PDB file of C-alpha atoms in Angstrom:
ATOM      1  CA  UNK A   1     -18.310 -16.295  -9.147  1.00  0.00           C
ATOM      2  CA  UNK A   2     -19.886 -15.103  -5.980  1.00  0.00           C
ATOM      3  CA  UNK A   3     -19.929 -11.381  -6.773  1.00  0.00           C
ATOM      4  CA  UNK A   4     -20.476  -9.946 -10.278  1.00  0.00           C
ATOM      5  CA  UNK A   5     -20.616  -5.591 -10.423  1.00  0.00           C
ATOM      6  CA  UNK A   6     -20.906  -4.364 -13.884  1.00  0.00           C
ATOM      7  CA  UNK A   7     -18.324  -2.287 -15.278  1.00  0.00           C
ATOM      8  CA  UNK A   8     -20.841   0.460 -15.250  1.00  0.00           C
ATOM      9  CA  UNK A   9     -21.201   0.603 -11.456  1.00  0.00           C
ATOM     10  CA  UNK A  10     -17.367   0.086 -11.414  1.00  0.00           C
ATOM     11  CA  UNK A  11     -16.160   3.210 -13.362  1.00  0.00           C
ATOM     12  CA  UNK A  12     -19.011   5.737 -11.437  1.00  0.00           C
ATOM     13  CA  UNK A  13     -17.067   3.959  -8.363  1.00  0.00           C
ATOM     14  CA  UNK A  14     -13.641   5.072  -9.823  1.00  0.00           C
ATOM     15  CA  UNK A  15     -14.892   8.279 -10.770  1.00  0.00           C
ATOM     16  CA  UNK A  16     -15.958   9.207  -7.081  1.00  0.00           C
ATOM     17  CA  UNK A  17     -12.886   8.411  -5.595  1.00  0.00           C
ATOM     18  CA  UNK A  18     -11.036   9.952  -7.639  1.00  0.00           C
ATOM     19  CA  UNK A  19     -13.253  13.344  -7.060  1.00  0.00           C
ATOM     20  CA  UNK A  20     -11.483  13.194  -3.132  1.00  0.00           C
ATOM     21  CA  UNK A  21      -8.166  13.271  -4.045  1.00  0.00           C
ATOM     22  CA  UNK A  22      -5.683  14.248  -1.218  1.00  0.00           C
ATOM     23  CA  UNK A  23      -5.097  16.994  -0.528  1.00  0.00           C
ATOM     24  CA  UNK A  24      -1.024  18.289  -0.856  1.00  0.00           C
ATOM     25  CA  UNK A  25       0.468  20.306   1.509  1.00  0.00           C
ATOM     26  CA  UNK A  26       0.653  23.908   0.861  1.00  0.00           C
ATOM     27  CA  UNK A  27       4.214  25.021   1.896  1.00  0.00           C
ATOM     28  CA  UNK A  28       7.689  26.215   0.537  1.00  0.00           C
ATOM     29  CA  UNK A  29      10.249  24.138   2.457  1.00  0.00           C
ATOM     30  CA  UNK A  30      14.087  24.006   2.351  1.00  0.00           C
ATOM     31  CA  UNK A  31      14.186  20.506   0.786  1.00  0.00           C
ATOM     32  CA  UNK A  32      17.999  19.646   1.033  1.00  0.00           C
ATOM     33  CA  UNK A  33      17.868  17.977   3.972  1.00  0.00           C
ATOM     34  CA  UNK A  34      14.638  15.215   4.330  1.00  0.00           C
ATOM     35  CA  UNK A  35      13.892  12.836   7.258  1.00  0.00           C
ATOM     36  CA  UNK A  36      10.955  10.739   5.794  1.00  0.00           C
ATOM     37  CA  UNK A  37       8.971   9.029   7.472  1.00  0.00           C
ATOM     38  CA  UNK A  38       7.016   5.986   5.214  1.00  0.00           C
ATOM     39  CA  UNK A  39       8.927   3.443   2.604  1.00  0.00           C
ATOM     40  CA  UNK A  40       6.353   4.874  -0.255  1.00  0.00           C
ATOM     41  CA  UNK A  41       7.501   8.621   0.339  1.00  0.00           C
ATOM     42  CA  UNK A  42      11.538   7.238   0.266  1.00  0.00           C
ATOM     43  CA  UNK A  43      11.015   5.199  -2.630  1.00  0.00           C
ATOM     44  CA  UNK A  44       9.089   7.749  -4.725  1.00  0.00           C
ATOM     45  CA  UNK A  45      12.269  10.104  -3.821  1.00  0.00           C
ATOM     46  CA  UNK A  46      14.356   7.644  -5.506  1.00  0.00           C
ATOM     47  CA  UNK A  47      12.798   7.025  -8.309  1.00  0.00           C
ATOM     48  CA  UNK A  48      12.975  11.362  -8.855  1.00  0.00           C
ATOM     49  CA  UNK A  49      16.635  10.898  -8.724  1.00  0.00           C
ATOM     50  CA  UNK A  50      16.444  12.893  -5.411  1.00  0.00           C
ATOM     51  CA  UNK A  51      17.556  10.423  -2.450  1.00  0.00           C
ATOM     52  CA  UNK A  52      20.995  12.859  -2.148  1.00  0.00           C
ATOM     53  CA  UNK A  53      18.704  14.937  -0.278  1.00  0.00           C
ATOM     54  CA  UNK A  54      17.428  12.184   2.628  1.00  0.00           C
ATOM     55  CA  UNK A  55      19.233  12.610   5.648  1.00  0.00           C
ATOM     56  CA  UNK A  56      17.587   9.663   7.821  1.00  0.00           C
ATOM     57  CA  UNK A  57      14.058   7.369   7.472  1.00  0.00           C
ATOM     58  CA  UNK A  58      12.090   5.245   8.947  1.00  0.00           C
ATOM     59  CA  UNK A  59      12.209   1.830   9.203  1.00  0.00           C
ATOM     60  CA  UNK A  60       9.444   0.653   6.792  1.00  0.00           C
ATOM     61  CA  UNK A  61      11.761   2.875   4.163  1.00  0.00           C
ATOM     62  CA  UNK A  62      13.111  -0.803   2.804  1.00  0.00           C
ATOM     63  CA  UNK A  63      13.086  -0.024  -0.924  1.00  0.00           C
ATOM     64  CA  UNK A  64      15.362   0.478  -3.270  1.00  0.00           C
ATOM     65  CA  UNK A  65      18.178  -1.589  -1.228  1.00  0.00           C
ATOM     66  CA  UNK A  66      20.131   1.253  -0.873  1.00  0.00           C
ATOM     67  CA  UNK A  67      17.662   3.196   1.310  1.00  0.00           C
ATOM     68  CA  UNK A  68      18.193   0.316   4.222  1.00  0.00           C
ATOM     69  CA  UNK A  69      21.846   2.064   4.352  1.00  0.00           C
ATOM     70  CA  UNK A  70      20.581   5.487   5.808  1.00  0.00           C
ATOM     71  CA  UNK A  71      20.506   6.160   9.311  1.00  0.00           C
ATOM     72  CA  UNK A  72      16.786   5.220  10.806  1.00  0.00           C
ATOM     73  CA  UNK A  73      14.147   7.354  12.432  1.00  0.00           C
ATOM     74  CA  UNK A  74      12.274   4.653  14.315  1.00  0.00           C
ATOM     75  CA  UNK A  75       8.989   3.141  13.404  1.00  0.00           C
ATOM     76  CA  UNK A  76       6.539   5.012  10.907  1.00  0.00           C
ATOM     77  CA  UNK A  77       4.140   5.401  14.305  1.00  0.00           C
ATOM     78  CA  UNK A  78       6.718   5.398  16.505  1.00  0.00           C
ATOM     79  CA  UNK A  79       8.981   8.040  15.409  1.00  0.00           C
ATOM     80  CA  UNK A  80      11.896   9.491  17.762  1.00  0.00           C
ATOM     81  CA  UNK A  81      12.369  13.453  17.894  1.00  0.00           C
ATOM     82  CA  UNK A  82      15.758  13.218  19.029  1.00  0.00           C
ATOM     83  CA  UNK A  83      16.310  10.582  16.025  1.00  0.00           C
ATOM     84  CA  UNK A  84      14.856  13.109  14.217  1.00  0.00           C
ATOM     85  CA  UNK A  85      16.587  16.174  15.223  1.00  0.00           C
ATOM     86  CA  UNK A  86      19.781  14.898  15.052  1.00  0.00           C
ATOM     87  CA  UNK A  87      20.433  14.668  11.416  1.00  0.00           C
ATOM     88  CA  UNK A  88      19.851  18.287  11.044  1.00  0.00           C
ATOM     89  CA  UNK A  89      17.175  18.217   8.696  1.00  0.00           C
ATOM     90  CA  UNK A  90      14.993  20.878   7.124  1.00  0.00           C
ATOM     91  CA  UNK A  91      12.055  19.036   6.570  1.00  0.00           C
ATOM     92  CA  UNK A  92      10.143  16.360   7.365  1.00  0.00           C
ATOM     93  CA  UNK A  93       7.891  14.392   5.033  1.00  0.00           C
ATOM     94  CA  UNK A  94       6.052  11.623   6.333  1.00  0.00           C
ATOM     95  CA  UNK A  95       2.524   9.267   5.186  1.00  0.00           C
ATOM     96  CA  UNK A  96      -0.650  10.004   6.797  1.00  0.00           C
ATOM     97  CA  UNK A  97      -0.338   7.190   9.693  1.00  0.00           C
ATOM     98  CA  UNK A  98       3.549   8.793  10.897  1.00  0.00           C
ATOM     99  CA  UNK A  99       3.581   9.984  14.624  1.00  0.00           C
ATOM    100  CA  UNK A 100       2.609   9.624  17.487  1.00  0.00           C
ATOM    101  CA  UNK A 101       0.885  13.079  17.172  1.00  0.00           C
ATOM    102  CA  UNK A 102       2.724  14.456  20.367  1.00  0.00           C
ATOM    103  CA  UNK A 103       6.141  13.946  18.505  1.00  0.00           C
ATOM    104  CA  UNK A 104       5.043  15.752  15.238  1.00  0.00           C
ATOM    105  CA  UNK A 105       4.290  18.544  17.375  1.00  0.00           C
ATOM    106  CA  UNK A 106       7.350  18.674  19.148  1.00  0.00           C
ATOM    107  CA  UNK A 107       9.139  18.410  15.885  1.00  0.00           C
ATOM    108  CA  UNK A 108       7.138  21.711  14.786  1.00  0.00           C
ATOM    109  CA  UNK A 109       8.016  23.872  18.270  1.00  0.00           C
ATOM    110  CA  UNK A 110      11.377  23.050  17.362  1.00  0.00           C
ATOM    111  CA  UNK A 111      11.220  24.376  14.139  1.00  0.00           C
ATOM    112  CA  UNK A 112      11.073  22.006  11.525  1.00  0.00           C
ATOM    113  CA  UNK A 113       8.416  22.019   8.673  1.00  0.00           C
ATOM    114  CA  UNK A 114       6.536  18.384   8.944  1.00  0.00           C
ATOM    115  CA  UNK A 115       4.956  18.126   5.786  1.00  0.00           C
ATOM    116  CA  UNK A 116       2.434  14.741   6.461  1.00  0.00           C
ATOM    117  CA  UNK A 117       0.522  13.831   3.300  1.00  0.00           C
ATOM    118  CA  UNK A 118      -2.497  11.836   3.062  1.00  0.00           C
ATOM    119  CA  UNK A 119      -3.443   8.780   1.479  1.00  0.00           C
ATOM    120  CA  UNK A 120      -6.232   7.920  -1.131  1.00  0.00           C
ATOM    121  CA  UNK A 121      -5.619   3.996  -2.250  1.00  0.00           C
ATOM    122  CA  UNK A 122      -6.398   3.992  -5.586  1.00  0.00           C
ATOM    123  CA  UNK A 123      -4.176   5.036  -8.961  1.00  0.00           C
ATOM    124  CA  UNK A 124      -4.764   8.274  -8.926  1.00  0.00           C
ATOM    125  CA  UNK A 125      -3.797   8.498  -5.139  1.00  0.00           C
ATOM    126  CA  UNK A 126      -0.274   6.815  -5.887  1.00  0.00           C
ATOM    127  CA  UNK A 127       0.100   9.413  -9.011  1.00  0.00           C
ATOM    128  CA  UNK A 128      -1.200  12.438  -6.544  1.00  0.00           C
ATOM    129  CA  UNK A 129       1.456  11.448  -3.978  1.00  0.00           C
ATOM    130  CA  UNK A 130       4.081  11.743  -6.669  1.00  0.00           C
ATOM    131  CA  UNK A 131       3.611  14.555  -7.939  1.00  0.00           C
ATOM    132  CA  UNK A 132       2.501  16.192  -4.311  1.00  0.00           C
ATOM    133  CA  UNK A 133       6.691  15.053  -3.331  1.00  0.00           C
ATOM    134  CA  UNK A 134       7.420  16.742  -6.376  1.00  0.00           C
ATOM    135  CA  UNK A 135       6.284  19.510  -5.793  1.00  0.00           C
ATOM    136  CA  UNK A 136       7.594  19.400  -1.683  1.00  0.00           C
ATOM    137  CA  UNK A 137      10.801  19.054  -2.938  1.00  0.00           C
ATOM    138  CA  UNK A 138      10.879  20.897  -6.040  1.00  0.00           C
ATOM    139  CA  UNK A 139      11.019  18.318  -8.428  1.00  0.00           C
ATOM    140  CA  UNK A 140       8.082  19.111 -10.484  1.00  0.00           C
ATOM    141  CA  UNK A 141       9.489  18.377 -14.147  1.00  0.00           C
ATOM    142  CA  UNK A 142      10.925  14.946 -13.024  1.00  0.00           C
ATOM    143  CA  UNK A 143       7.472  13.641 -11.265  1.00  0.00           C
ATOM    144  CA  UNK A 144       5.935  14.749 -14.418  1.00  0.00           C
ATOM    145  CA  UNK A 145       7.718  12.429 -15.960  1.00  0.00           C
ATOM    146  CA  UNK A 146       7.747   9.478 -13.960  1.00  0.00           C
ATOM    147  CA  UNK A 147       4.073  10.119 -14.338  1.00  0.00           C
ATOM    148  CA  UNK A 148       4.110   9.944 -17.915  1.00  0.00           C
ATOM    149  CA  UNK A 149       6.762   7.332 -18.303  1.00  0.00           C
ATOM    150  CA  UNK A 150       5.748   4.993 -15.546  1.00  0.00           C
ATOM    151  CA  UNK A 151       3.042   5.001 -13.562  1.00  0.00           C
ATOM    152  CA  UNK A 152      -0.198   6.404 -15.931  1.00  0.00           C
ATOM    153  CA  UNK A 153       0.619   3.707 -18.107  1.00  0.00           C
ATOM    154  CA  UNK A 154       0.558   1.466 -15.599  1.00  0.00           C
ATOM    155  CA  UNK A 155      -2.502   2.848 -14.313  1.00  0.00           C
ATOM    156  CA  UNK A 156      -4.131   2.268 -17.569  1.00  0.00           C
ATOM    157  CA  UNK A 157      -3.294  -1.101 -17.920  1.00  0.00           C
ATOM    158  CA  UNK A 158      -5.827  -1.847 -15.030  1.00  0.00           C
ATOM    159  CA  UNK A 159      -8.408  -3.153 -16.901  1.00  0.00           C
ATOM    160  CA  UNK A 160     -11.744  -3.308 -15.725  1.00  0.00           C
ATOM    161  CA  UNK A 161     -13.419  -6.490 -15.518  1.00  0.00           C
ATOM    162  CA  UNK A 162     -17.289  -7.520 -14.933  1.00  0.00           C
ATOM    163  CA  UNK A 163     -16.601 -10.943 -13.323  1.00  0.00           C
ATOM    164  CA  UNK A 164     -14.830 -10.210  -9.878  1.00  0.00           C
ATOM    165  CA  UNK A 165     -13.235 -12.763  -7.651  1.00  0.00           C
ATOM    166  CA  UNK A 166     -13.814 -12.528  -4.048  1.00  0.00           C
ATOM    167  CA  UNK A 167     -10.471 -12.296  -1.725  1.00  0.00           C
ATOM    168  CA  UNK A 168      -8.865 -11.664   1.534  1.00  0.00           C
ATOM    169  CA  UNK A 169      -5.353  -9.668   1.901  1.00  0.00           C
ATOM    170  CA  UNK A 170      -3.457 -10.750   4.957  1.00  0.00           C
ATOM    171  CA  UNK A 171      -1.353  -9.409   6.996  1.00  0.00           C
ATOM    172  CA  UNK A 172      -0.266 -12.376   8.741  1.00  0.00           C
ATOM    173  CA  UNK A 173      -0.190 -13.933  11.937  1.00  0.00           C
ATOM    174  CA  UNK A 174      -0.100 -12.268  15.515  1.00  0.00           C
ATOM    175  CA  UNK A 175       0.297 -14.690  18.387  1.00  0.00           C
ATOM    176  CA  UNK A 176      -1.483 -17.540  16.416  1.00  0.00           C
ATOM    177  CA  UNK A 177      -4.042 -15.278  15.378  1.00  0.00           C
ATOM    178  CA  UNK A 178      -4.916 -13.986  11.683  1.00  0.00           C
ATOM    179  CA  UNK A 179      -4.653  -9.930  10.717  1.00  0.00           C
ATOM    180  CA  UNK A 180      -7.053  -9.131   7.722  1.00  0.00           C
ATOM    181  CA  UNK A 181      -7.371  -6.272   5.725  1.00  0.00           C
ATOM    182  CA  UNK A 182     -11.092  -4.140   6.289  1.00  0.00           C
ATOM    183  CA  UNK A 183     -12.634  -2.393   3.986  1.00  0.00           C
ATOM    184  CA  UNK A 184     -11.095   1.303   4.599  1.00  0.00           C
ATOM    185  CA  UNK A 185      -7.725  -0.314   4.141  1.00  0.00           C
ATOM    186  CA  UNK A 186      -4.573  -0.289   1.537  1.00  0.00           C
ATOM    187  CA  UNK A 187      -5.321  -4.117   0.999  1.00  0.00           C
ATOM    188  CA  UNK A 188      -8.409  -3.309   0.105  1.00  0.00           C
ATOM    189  CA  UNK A 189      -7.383  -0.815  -2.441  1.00  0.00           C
ATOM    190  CA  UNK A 190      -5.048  -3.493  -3.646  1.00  0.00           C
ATOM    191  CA  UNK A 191      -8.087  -5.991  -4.518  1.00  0.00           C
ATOM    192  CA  UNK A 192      -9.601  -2.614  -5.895  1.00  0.00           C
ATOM    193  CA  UNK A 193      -7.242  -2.075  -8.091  1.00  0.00           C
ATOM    194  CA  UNK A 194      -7.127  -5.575  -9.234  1.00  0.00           C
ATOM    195  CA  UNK A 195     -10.741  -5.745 -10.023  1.00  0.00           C
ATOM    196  CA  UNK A 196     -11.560  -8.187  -7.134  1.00  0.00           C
ATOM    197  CA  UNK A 197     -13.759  -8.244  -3.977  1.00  0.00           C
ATOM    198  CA  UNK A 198     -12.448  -7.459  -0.497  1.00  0.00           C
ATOM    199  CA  UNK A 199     -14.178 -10.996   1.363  1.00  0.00           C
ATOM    200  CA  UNK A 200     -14.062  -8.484   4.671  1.00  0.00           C
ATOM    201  CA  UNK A 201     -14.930  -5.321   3.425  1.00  0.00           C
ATOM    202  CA  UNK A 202     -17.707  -4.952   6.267  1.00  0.00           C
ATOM    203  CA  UNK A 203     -14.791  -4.935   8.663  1.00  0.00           C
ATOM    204  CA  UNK A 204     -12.982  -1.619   8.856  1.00  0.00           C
ATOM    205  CA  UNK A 205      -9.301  -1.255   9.587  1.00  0.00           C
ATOM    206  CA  UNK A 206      -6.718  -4.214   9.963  1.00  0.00           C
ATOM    207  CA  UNK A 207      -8.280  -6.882  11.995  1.00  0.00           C
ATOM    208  CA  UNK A 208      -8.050 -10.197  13.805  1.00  0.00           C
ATOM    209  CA  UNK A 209     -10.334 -12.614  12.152  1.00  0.00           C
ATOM    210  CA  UNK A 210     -11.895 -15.342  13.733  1.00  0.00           C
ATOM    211  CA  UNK A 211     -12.460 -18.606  12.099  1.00  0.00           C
ATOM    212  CA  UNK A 212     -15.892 -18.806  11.676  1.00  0.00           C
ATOM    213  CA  UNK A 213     -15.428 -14.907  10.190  1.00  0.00           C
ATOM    214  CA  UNK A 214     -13.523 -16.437   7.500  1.00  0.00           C
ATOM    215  CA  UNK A 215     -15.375 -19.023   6.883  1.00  0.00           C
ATOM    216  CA  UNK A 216     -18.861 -16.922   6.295  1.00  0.00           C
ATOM    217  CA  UNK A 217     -17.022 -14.746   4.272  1.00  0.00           C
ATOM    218  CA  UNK A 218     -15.183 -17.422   2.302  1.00  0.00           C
ATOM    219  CA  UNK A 219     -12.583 -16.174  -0.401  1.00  0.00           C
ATOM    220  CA  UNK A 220     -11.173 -17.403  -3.451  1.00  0.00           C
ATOM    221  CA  UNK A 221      -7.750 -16.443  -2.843  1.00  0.00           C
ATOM    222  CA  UNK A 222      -5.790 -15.371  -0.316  1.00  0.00           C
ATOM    223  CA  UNK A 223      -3.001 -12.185  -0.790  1.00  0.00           C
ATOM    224  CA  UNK A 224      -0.018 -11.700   1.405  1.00  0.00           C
ATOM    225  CA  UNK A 225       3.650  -9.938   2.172  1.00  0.00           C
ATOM    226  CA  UNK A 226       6.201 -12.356   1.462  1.00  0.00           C
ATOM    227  CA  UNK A 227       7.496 -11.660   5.064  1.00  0.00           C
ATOM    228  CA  UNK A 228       4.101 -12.589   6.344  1.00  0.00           C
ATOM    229  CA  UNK A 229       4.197 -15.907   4.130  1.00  0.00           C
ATOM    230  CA  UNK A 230       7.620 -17.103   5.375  1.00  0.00           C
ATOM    231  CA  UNK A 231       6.422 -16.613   9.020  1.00  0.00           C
ATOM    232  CA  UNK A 232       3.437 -18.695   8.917  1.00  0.00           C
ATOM    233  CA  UNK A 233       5.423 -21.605   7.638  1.00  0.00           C
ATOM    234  CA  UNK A 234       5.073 -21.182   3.732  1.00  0.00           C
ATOM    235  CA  UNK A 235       1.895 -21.838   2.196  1.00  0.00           C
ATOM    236  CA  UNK A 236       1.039 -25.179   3.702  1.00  0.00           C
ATOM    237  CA  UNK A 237       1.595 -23.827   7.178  1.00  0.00           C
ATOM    238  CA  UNK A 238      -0.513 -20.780   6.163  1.00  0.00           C
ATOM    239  CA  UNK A 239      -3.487 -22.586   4.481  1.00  0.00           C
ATOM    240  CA  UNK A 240      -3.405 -25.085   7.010  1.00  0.00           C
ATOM    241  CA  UNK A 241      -4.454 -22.463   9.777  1.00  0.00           C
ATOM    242  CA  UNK A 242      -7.266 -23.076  11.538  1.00  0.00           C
ATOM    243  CA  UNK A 243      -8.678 -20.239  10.821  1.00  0.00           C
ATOM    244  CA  UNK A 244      -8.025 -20.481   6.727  1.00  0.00           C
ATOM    245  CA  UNK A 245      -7.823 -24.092   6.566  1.00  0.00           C
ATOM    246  CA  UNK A 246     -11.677 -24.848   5.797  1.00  0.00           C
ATOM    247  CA  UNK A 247     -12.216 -21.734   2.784  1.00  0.00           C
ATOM    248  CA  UNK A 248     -12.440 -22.243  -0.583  1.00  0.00           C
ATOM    249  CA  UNK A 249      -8.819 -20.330  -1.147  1.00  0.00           C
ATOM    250  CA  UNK A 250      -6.948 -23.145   1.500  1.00  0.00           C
ATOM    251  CA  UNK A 251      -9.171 -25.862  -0.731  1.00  0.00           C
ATOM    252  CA  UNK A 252      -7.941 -25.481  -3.392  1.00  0.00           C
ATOM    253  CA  UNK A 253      -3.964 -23.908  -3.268  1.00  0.00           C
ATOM    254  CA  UNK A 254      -4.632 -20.359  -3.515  1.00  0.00           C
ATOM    255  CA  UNK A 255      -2.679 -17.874  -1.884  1.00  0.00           C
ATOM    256  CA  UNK A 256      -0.707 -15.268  -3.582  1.00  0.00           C
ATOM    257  CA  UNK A 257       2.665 -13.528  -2.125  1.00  0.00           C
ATOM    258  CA  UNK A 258       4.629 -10.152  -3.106  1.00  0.00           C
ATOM    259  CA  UNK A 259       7.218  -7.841  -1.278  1.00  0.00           C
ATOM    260  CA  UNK A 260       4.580  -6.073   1.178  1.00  0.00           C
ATOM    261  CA  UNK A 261       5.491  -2.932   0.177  1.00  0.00           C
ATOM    262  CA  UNK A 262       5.215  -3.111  -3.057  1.00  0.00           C
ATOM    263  CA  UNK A 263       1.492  -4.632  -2.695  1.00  0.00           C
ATOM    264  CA  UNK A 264       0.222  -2.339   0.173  1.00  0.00           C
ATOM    265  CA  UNK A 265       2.978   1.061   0.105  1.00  0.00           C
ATOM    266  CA  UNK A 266       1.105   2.539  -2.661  1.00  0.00           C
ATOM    267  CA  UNK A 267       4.510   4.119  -4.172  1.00  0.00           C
ATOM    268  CA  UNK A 268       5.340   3.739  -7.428  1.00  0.00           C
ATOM    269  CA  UNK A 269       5.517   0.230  -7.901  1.00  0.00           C
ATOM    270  CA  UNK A 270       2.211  -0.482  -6.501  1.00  0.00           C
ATOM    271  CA  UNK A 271       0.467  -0.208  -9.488  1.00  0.00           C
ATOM    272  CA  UNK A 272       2.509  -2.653 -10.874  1.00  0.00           C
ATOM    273  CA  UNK A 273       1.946  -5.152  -7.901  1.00  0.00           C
ATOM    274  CA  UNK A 274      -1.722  -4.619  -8.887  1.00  0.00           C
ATOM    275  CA  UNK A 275      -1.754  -5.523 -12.246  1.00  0.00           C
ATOM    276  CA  UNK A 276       0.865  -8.567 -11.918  1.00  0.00           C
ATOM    277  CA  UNK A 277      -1.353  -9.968  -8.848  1.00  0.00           C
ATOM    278  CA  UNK A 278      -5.143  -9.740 -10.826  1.00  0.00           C
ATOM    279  CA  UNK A 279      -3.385 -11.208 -13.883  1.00  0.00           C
ATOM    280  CA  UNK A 280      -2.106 -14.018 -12.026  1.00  0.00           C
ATOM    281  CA  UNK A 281      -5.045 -15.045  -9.751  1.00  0.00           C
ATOM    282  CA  UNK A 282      -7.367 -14.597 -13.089  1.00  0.00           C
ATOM    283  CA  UNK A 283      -5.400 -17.101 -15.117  1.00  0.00           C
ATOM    284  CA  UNK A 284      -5.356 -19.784 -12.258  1.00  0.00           C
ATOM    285  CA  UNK A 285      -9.199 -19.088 -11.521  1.00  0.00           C
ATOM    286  CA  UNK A 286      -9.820 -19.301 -15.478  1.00  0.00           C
ATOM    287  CA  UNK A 287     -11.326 -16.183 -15.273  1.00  0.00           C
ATOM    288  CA  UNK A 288     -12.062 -14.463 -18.687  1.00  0.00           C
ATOM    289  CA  UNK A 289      -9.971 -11.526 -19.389  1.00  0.00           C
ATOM    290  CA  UNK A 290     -12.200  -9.034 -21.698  1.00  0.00           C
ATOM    291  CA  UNK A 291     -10.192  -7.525 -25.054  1.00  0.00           C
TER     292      UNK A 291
END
């Protein structure tokens, strides 16, 4: 294994994160009528049994099925005001990357709250954002329990392990060219979370990568949205991308697909993705799996 970080160095790593949680916005909102703007905010109202209250959302709000029925918003980053203003709404809660910043502050001169709340991609960020909506919307007692019931046991069933593989999330492919995951990304909290190593964590943000990048850096596996996947042809097309094509992942097979949302949303069933994708990439690697 090319990287080995002892479990030691791992958990004062966890710890420190943790210690910058987000921070949740400090305001009391009318909450009957939410525009949203992110698929992890929509789908965490769901799961509290709240979605009466969503008006309208954005177009990355995919999840559960029956979100894709309410009337859209625009684009995360690209949100429309008068989309916005014309359901009505009372509030606005959106992820940390929703804008442009010119239309949130429109939305405010017109008078409606925009409640934007940041991101930390680790377990304790997805549980934070939960019970931050919660609290926006006044369901305190049923994040609590989601909490309790879903998502720290998930949490805790991220084990920790000493021997790390090495990979690469993708994005996919932009005009023949391959988008990575950084370091100071939600793929790279993904490999966190799954005990792995982020190939490109020296790059920051979501990147093209050239080929000679990827081969220097060199991963074991590969991680990607389904959507991206079907787009670059299915596996074979993917791994046989210049680019991948000469790595140790394309060698031998390795490339790993999910619903993108549920890999790199960090909502609720994030955690899951997490755990399903490390136990999966450890069993084809042979990679021991401590008791």
């Amino acid at each position: 294994m090319k990287t080995t970080i002892s479990v030691l160095a791992l958990i004062v790593t966890l710890l420190s994160s943790a210690a910058f949680a987000i921070d949740c916005p400090d305001m009391d909102a009318d909450s009957s009528r939410i525009v949203v703007s992110g698929g992890s905010i929509t789908e965490i109202i769901y799961a509290l049994d709240a979605e009466d209250r969503i008006v309208a959302a954005d177009r990355t709000s995919n999840y559960p099925a029956a979100a894709l029925e309410l009337p859209q918003i625009g684009y995360v980053r690209a949100l429309s005001a008068e989309g916005v203003l014309s359901q009505s709404p009372t509030l606005l809660l959106g992820e940390d990357d929703s804008g442009p910043p010119e239309i949130l502050d429109q939305l405010r001169a017109a008078g409606l709250p925009v409640a934007i709340l940041g991101e930390q991609h680790d377990a304790e960020g997805i549980i934070h954002k939960v019970r931050c909506v919660g609290q926006l919307i006044g369901a305190q007692d049923a994040a609590e329990a989601l909490v309790a019931d879903r998502l720290q046991p998930a949490a805790n069933a991220l084990t920790i392990h000493n021997d790390r593989p090495v990979g690469a999330v993708l994005l996919g492919i932009r005009d023949g060219t391959l988008i990575a995951a950084g370091g100071d990304t939600s793929g790279n909290g993904l490999l966190e979370m799954m005990s792995a190593d982020n190939a490109l964590a020296s790059m920051s943000g979501w990147k093209p990568v050239s080929r000679e990048s990827m081969i220097i850096a060199d991963p074991d596996f590969f991680v990607i949205p389904q959507r991206g996947l079907e787009s670059a042809g299915g596996a074979e097309g993917l791994l046989d991308h210049p680019t991948l094509k000469f790595t140790s992942a394309a060698q031998n097979g390795r490339v790993y697909a999910m619903d993108g949302m549920a890999m790199l949303g960090f909502g609720p069933r994030t955690l899951e993705a997490a755990a399903k994708l490390g136990a999966d990439i450890r069993a084809s690697q042979d990679i021991e799996t401590p008791q």
